[in-house]
PDB file of C-alpha atoms and ligand atoms in Angstrom:
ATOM      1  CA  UNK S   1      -7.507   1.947 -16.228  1.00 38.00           C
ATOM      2  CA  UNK S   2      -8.434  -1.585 -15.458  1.00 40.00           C
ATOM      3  CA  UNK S   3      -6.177  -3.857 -14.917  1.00 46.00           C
ATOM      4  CA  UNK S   4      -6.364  -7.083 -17.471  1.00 43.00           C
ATOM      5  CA  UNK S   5      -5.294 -10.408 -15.670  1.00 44.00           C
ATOM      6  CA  UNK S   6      -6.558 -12.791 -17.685  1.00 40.00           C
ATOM      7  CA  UNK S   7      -4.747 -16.101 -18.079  1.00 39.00           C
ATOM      8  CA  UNK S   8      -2.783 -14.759 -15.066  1.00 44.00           C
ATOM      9  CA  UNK S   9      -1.082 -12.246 -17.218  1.00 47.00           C
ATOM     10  CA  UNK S  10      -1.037  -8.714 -16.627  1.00 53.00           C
ATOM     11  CA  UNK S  11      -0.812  -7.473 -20.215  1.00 47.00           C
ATOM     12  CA  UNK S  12      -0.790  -3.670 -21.844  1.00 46.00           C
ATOM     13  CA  UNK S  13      -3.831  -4.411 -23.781  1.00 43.00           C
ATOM     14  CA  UNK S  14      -5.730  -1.749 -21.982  1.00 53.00           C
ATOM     15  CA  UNK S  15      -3.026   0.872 -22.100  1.00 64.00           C
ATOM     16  CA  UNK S  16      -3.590   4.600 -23.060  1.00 77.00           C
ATOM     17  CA  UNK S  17      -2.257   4.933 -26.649  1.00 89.00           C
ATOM     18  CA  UNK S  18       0.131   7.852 -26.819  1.00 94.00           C
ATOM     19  CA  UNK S  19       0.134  10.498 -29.509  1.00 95.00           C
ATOM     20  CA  UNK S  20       4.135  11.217 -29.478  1.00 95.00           C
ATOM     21  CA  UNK S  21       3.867  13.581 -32.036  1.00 96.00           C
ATOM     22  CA  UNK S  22       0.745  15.508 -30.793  1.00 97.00           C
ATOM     23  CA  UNK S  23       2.972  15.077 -27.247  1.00 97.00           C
ATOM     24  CA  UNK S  24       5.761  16.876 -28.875  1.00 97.00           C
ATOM     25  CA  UNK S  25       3.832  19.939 -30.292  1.00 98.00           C
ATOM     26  CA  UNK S  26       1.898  20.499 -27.400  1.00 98.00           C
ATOM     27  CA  UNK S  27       5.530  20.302 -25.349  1.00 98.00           C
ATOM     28  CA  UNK S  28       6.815  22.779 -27.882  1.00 97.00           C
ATOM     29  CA  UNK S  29       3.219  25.237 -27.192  1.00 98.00           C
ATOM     30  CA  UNK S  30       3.732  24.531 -24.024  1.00 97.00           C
ATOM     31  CA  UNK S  31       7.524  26.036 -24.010  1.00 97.00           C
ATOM     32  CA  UNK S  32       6.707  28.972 -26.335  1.00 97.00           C
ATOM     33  CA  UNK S  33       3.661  29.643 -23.953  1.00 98.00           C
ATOM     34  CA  UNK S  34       5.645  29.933 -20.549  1.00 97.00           C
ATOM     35  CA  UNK S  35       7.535  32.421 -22.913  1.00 97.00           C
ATOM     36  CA  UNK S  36      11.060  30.085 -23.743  1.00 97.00           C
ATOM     37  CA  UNK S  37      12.627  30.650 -27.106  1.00 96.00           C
ATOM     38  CA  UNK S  38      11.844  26.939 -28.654  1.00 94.00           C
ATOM     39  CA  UNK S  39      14.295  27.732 -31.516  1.00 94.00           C
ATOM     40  CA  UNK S  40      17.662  28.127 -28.814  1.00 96.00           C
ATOM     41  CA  UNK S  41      19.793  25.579 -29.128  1.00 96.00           C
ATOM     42  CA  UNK S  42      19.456  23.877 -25.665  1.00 95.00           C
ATOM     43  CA  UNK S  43      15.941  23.585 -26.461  1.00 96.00           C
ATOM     44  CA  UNK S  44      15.959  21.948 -29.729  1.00 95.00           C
ATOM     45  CA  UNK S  45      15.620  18.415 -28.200  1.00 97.00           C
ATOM     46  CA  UNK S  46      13.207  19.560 -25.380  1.00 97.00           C
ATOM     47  CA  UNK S  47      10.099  18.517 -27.071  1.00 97.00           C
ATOM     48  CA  UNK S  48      10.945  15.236 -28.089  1.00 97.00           C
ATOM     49  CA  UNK S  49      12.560  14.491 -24.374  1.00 98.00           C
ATOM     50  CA  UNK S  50       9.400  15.532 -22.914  1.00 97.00           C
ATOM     51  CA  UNK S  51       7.371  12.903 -24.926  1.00 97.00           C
ATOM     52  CA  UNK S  52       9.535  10.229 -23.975  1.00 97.00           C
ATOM     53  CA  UNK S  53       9.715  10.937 -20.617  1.00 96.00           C
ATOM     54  CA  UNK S  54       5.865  11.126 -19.660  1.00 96.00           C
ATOM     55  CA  UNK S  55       5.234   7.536 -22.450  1.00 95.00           C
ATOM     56  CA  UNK S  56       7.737   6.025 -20.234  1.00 95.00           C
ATOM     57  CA  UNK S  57       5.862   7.278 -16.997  1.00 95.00           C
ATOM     58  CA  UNK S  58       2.679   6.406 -18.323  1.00 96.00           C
ATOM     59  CA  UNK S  59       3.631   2.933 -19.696  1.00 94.00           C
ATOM     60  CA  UNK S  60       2.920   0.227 -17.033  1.00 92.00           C
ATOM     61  CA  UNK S  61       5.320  -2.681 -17.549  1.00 87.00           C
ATOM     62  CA  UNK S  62       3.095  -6.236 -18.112  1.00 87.00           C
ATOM     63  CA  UNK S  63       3.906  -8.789 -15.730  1.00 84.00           C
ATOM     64  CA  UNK S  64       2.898 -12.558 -15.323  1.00 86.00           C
ATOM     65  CA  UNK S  65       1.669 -12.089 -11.370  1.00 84.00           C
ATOM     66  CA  UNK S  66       2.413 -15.686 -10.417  1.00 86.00           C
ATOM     67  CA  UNK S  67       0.776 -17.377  -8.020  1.00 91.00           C
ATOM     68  CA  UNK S  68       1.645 -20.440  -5.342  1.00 92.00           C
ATOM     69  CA  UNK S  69      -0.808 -22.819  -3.984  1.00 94.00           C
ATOM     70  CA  UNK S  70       0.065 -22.168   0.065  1.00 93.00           C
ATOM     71  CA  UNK S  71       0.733 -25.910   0.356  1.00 92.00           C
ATOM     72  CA  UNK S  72       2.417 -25.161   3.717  1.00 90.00           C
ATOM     73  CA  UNK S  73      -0.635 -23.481   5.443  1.00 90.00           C
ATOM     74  CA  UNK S  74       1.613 -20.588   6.122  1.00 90.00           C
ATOM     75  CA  UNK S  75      -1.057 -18.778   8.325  1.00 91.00           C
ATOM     76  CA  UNK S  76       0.710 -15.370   9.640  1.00 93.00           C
ATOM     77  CA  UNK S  77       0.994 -11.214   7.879  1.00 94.00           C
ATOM     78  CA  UNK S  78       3.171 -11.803   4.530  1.00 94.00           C
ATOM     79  CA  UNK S  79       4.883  -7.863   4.871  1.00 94.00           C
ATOM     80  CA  UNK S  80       7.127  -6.218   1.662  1.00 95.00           C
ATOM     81  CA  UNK S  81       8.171  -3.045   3.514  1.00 95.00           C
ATOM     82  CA  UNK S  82       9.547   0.254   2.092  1.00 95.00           C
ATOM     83  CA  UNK S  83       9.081  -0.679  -1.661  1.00 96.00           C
ATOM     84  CA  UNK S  84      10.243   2.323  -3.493  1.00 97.00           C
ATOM     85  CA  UNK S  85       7.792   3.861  -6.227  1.00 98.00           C
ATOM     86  CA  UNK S  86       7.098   6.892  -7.903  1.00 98.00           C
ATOM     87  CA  UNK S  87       4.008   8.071 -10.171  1.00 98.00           C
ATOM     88  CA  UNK S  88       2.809  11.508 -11.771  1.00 97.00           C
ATOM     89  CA  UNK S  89       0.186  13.206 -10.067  1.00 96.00           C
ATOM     90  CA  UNK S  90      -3.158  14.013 -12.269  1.00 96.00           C
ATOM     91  CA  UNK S  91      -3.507  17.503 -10.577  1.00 95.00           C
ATOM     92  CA  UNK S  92      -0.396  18.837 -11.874  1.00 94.00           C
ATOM     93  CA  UNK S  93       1.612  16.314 -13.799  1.00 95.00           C
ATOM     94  CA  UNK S  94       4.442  16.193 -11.161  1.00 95.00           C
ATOM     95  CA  UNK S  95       5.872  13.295  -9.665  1.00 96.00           C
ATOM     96  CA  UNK S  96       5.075  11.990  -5.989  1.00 97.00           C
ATOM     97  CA  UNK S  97       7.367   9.181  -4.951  1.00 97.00           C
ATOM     98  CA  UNK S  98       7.929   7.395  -1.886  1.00 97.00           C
ATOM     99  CA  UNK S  99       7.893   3.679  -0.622  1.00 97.00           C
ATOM    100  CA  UNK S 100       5.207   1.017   0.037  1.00 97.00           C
ATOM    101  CA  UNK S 101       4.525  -0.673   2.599  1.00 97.00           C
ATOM    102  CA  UNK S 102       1.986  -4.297   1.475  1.00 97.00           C
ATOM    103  CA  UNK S 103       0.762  -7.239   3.445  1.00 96.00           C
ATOM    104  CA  UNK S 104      -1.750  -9.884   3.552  1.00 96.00           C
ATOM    105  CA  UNK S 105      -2.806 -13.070   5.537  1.00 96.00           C
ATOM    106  CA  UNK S 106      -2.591 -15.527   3.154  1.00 96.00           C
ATOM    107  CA  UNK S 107      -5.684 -17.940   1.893  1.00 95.00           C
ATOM    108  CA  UNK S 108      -5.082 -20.524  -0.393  1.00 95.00           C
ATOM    109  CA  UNK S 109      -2.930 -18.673  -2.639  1.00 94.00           C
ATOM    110  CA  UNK S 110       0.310 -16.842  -2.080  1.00 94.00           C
ATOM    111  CA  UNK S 111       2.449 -14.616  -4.723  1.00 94.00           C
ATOM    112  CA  UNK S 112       6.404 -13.925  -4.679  1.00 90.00           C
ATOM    113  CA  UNK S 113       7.286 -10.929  -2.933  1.00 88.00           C
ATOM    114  CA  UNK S 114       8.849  -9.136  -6.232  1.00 89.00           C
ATOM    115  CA  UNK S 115       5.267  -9.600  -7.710  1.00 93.00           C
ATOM    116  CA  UNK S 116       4.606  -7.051  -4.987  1.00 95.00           C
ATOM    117  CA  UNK S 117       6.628  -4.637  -6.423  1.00 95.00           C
ATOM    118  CA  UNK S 118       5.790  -4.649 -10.068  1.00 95.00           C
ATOM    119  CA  UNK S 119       2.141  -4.798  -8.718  1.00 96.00           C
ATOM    120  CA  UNK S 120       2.591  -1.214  -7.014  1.00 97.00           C
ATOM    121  CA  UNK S 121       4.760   0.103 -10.507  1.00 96.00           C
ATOM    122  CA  UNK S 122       1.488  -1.334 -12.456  1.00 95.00           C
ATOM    123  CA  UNK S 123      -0.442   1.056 -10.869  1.00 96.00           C
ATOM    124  CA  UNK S 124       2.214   3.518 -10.783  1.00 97.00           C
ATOM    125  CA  UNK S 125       2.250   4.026 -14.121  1.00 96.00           C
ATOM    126  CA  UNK S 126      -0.645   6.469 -14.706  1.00 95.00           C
ATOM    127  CA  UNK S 127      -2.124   9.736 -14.158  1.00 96.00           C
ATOM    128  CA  UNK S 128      -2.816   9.041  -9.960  1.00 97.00           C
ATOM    129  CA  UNK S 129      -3.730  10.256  -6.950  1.00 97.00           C
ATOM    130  CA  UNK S 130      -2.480   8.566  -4.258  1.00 98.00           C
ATOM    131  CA  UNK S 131      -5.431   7.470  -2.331  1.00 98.00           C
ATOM    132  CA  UNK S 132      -6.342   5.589  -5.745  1.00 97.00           C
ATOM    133  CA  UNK S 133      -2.881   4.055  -6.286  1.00 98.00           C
ATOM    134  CA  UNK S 134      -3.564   2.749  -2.875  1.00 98.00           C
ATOM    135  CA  UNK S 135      -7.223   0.998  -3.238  1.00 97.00           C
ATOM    136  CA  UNK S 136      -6.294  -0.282  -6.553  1.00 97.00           C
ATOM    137  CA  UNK S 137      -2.809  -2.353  -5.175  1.00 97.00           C
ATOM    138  CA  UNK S 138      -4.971  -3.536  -2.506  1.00 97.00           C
ATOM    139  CA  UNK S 139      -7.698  -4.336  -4.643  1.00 96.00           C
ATOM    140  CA  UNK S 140      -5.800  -5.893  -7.255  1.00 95.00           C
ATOM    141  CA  UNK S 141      -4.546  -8.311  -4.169  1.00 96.00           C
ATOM    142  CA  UNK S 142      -7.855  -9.039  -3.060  1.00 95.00           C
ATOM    143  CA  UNK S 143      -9.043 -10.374  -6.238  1.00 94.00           C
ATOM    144  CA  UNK S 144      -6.423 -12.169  -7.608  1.00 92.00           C
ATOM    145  CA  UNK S 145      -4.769 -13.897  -4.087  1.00 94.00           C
ATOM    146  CA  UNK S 146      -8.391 -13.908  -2.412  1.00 95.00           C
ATOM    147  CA  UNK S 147      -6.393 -13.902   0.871  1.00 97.00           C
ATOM    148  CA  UNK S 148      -7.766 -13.736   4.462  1.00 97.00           C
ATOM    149  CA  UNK S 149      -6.665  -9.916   4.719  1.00 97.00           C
ATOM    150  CA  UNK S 150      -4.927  -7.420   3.055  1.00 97.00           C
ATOM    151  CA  UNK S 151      -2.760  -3.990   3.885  1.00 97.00           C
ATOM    152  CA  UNK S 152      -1.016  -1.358   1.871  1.00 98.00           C
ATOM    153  CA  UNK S 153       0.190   1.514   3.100  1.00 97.00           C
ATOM    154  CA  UNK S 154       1.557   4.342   0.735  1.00 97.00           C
ATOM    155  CA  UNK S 155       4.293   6.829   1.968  1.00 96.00           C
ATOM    156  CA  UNK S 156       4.935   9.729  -0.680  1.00 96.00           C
ATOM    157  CA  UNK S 157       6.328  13.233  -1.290  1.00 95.00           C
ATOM    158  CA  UNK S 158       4.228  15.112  -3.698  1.00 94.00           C
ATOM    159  CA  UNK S 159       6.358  17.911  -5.833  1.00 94.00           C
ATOM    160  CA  UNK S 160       3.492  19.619  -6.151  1.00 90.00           C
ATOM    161  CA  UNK S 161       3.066  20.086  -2.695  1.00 88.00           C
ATOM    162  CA  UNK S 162       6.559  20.466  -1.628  1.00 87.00           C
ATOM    163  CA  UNK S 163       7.648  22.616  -3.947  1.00 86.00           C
ATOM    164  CA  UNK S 164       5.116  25.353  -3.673  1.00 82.00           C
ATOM    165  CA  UNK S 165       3.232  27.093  -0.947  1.00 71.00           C
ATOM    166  CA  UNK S 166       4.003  26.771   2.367  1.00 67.00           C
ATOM    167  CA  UNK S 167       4.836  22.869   2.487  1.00 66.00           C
ATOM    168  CA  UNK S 168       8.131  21.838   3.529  1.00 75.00           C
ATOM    169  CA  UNK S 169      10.600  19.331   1.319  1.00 80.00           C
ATOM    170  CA  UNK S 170      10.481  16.094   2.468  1.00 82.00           C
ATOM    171  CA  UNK S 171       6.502  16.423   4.036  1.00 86.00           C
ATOM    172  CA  UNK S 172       5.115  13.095   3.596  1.00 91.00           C
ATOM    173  CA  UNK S 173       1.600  11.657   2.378  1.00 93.00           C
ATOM    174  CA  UNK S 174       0.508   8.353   3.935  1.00 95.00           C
ATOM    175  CA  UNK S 175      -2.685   6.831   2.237  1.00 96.00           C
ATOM    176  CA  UNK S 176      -4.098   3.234   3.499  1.00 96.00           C
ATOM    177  CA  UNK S 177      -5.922   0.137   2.496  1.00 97.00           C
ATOM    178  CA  UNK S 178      -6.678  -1.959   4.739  1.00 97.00           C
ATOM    179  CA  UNK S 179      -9.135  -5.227   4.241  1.00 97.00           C
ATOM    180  CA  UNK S 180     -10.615  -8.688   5.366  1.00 97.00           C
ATOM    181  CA  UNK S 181      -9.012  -9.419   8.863  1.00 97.00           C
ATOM    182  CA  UNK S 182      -6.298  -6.850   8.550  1.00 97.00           C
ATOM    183  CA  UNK S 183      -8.618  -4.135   9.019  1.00 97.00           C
ATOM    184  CA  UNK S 184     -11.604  -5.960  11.279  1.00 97.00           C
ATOM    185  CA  UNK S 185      -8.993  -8.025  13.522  1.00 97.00           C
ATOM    186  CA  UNK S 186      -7.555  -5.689  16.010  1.00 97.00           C
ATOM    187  CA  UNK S 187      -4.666  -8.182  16.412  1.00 95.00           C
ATOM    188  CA  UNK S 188      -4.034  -8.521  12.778  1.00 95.00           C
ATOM    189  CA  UNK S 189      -4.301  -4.679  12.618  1.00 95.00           C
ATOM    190  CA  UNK S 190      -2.214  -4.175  15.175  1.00 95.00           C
ATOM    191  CA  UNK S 191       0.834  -6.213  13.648  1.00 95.00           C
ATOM    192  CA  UNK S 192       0.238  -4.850  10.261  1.00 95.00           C
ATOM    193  CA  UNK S 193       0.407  -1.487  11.491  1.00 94.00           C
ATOM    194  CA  UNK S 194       3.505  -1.959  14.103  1.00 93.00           C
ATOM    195  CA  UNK S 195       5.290  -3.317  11.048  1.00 88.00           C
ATOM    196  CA  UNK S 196       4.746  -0.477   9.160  1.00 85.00           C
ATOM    197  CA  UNK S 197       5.382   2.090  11.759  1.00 74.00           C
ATOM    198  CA  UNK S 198       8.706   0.690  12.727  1.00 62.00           C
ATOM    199  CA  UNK S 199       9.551   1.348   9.069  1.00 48.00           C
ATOM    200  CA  UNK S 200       8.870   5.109   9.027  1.00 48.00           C
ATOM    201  CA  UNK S 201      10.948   4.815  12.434  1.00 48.00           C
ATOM    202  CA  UNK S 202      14.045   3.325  10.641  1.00 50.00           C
ATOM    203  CA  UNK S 203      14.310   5.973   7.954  1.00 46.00           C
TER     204      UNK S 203
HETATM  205 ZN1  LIG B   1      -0.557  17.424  -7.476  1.00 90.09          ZN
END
């Protein structure tokens, strides 16, 4: 998936185009397969529920990612902390979720903190792995705010890890990003990361 952003629009131009019906049958083989009666009443509407629920998951929302000339100079860490999120893993089609954690030193451009949010659900909205959730927030910030530094930190519980084998419910993934002074100034580094950390503290 790339994401489109020109004229400063995030559009769906590039989205996957989903097959509802082929969703459905395969939803219905997939039922009969794991050996459920598809014909029972209670699973009459199965099919069509499980189409709608994975076009909704893998429908990213398009958003107009406005952006601020910093006409005040504002020269410290910009931190959104603990934005909630969920995606479906590619692995095994189950849902990891967790909370976000994004900053950046600002250049000459900044953005409005609920852009950060829909930024994170953009990318959320796809087959992912987290690591690649991760780059591609912080990547998407690098281009489009070119700011001095950037930091996103990804905290998530992945069903398909908690809910089999020997992991424990609630075990938590934390991926980073970290670029331009946030990751080569120790300082910078340093505050990003205390900011973060005193989130995980908190919950
Ligand atoms: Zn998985």
């Amino acid at each position: 998936m790339t994401l489109n952003a020109t004229n400063g629009r995030v559009d769906g131009s590039h989205q996957r185009r989903i097959d509802r019906g082929a969703v459905e049958r395969a939803a219905a083989d997939l039922l009969r397969a794991l050996g459920a009666d598809v014909d029972a009443a209670a699973l009459e509407e199965t099919p069509r529920r499980v189409a709608d629920a994975y076009a909704e998951l893998l429908t990213p929302q398009p958003f107009r990612p406005t952006t601020f000339p910093n006409d005040d100079v504002y020269d410290e860490l910009i931190v959104a902390r603990s934005i909630p999120f969920h995606s479906l893993c590619m692995h095994h089609l189950l849902p990891f979720h967790g909370v976000a954690h994004i900053g950046y030193l600002p250049g000459e451009r900044i953005i409005g903190l609920s852009k950060l949010g829909r930024v994170v659900e953009y990318f959320s909205r796809d087959l992912q792995i987290q690591e690649r959730l991760t780059t591609q927030v912080a990547g998407w910030l690098q281009r489009e705010l070119e700011p001095k530094g950037v930091g996103v930190v990804l905290e998530a519980e992945h069903l398909c890890m908690s809910l089999r084998g020997v992991q424990k419910l609630g075990a938590k993934t934390v991926t980073s990003a970290l670029r331009g002074v946030v990751r080569d100034d120790a300082r910078t580094r340093q505050e990003f990361l205390a900011l973060t950390t005193r989130t995980n503290h908190e919950q």
